Tab-separated table of C-alpha atoms in Angstrom:
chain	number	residue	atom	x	y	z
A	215	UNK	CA	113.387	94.872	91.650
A	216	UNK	CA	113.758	96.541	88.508
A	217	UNK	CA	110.836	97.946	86.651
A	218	UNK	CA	108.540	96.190	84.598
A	219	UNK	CA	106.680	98.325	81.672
A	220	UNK	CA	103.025	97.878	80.916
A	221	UNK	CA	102.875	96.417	84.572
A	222	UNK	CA	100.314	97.539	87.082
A	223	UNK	CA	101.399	97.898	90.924
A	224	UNK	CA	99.322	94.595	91.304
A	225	UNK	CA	101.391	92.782	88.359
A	226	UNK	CA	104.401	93.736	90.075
A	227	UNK	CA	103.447	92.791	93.570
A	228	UNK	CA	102.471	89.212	91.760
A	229	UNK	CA	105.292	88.958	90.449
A	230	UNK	CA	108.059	89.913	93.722
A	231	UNK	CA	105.686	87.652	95.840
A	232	UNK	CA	106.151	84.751	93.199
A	233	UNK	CA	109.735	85.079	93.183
A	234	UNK	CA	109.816	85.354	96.739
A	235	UNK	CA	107.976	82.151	97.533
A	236	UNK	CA	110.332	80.059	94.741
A	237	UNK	CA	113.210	81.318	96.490
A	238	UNK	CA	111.974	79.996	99.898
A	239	UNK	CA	111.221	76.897	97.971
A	240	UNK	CA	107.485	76.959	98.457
A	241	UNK	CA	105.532	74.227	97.199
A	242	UNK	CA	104.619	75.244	93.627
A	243	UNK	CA	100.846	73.519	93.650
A	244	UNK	CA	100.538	76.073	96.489
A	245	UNK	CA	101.877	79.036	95.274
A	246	UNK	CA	98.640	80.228	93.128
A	247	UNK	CA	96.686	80.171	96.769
A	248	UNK	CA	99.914	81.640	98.596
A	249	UNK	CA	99.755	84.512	96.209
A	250	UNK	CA	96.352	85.346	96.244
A	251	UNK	CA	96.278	85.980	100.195
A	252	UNK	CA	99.599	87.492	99.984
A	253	UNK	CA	97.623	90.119	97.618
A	254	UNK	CA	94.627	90.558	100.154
A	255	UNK	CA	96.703	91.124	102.492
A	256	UNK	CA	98.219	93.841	101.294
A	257	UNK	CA	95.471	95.345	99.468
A	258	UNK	CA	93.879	94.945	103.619
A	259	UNK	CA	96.435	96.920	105.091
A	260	UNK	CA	96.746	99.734	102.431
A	261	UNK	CA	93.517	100.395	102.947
A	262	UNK	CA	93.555	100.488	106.648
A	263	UNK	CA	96.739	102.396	106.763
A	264	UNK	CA	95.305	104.710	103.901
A	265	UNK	CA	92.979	106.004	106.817
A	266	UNK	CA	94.265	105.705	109.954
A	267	UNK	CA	98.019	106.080	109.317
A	268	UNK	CA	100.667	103.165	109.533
A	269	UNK	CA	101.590	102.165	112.923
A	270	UNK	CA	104.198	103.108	114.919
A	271	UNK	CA	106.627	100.396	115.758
């Protein structure tokens, strides 16, 4: 993915996960909801792996 200026990390993230879910053909009147958990998600884990470390595989 190439850069976007003026972009937070958040915009960016938006904006991958959006592209991702048109390429799997995701319904679109889903995609606002899709997104939105996509972003807790990661926004979860970051924190949780921010403090105990990322787990091994």
């Amino acid at each position: 993915m190439r850069p976007v200026r003026g972009c937070s990390s958040g915009c960016r993230l938006r904006s991958a996960t959006k592209s991702l879910l048109a390429r799997r053909n995701y319904p679109p009147d889903q995609t606002p909801k899709a997104i939105n958990l996509a972003l807790k998600q990661m926004e979860h884990f970051a924190n949780e792996w921010s403090t105990k470390g990322a787990p091994e595989s």
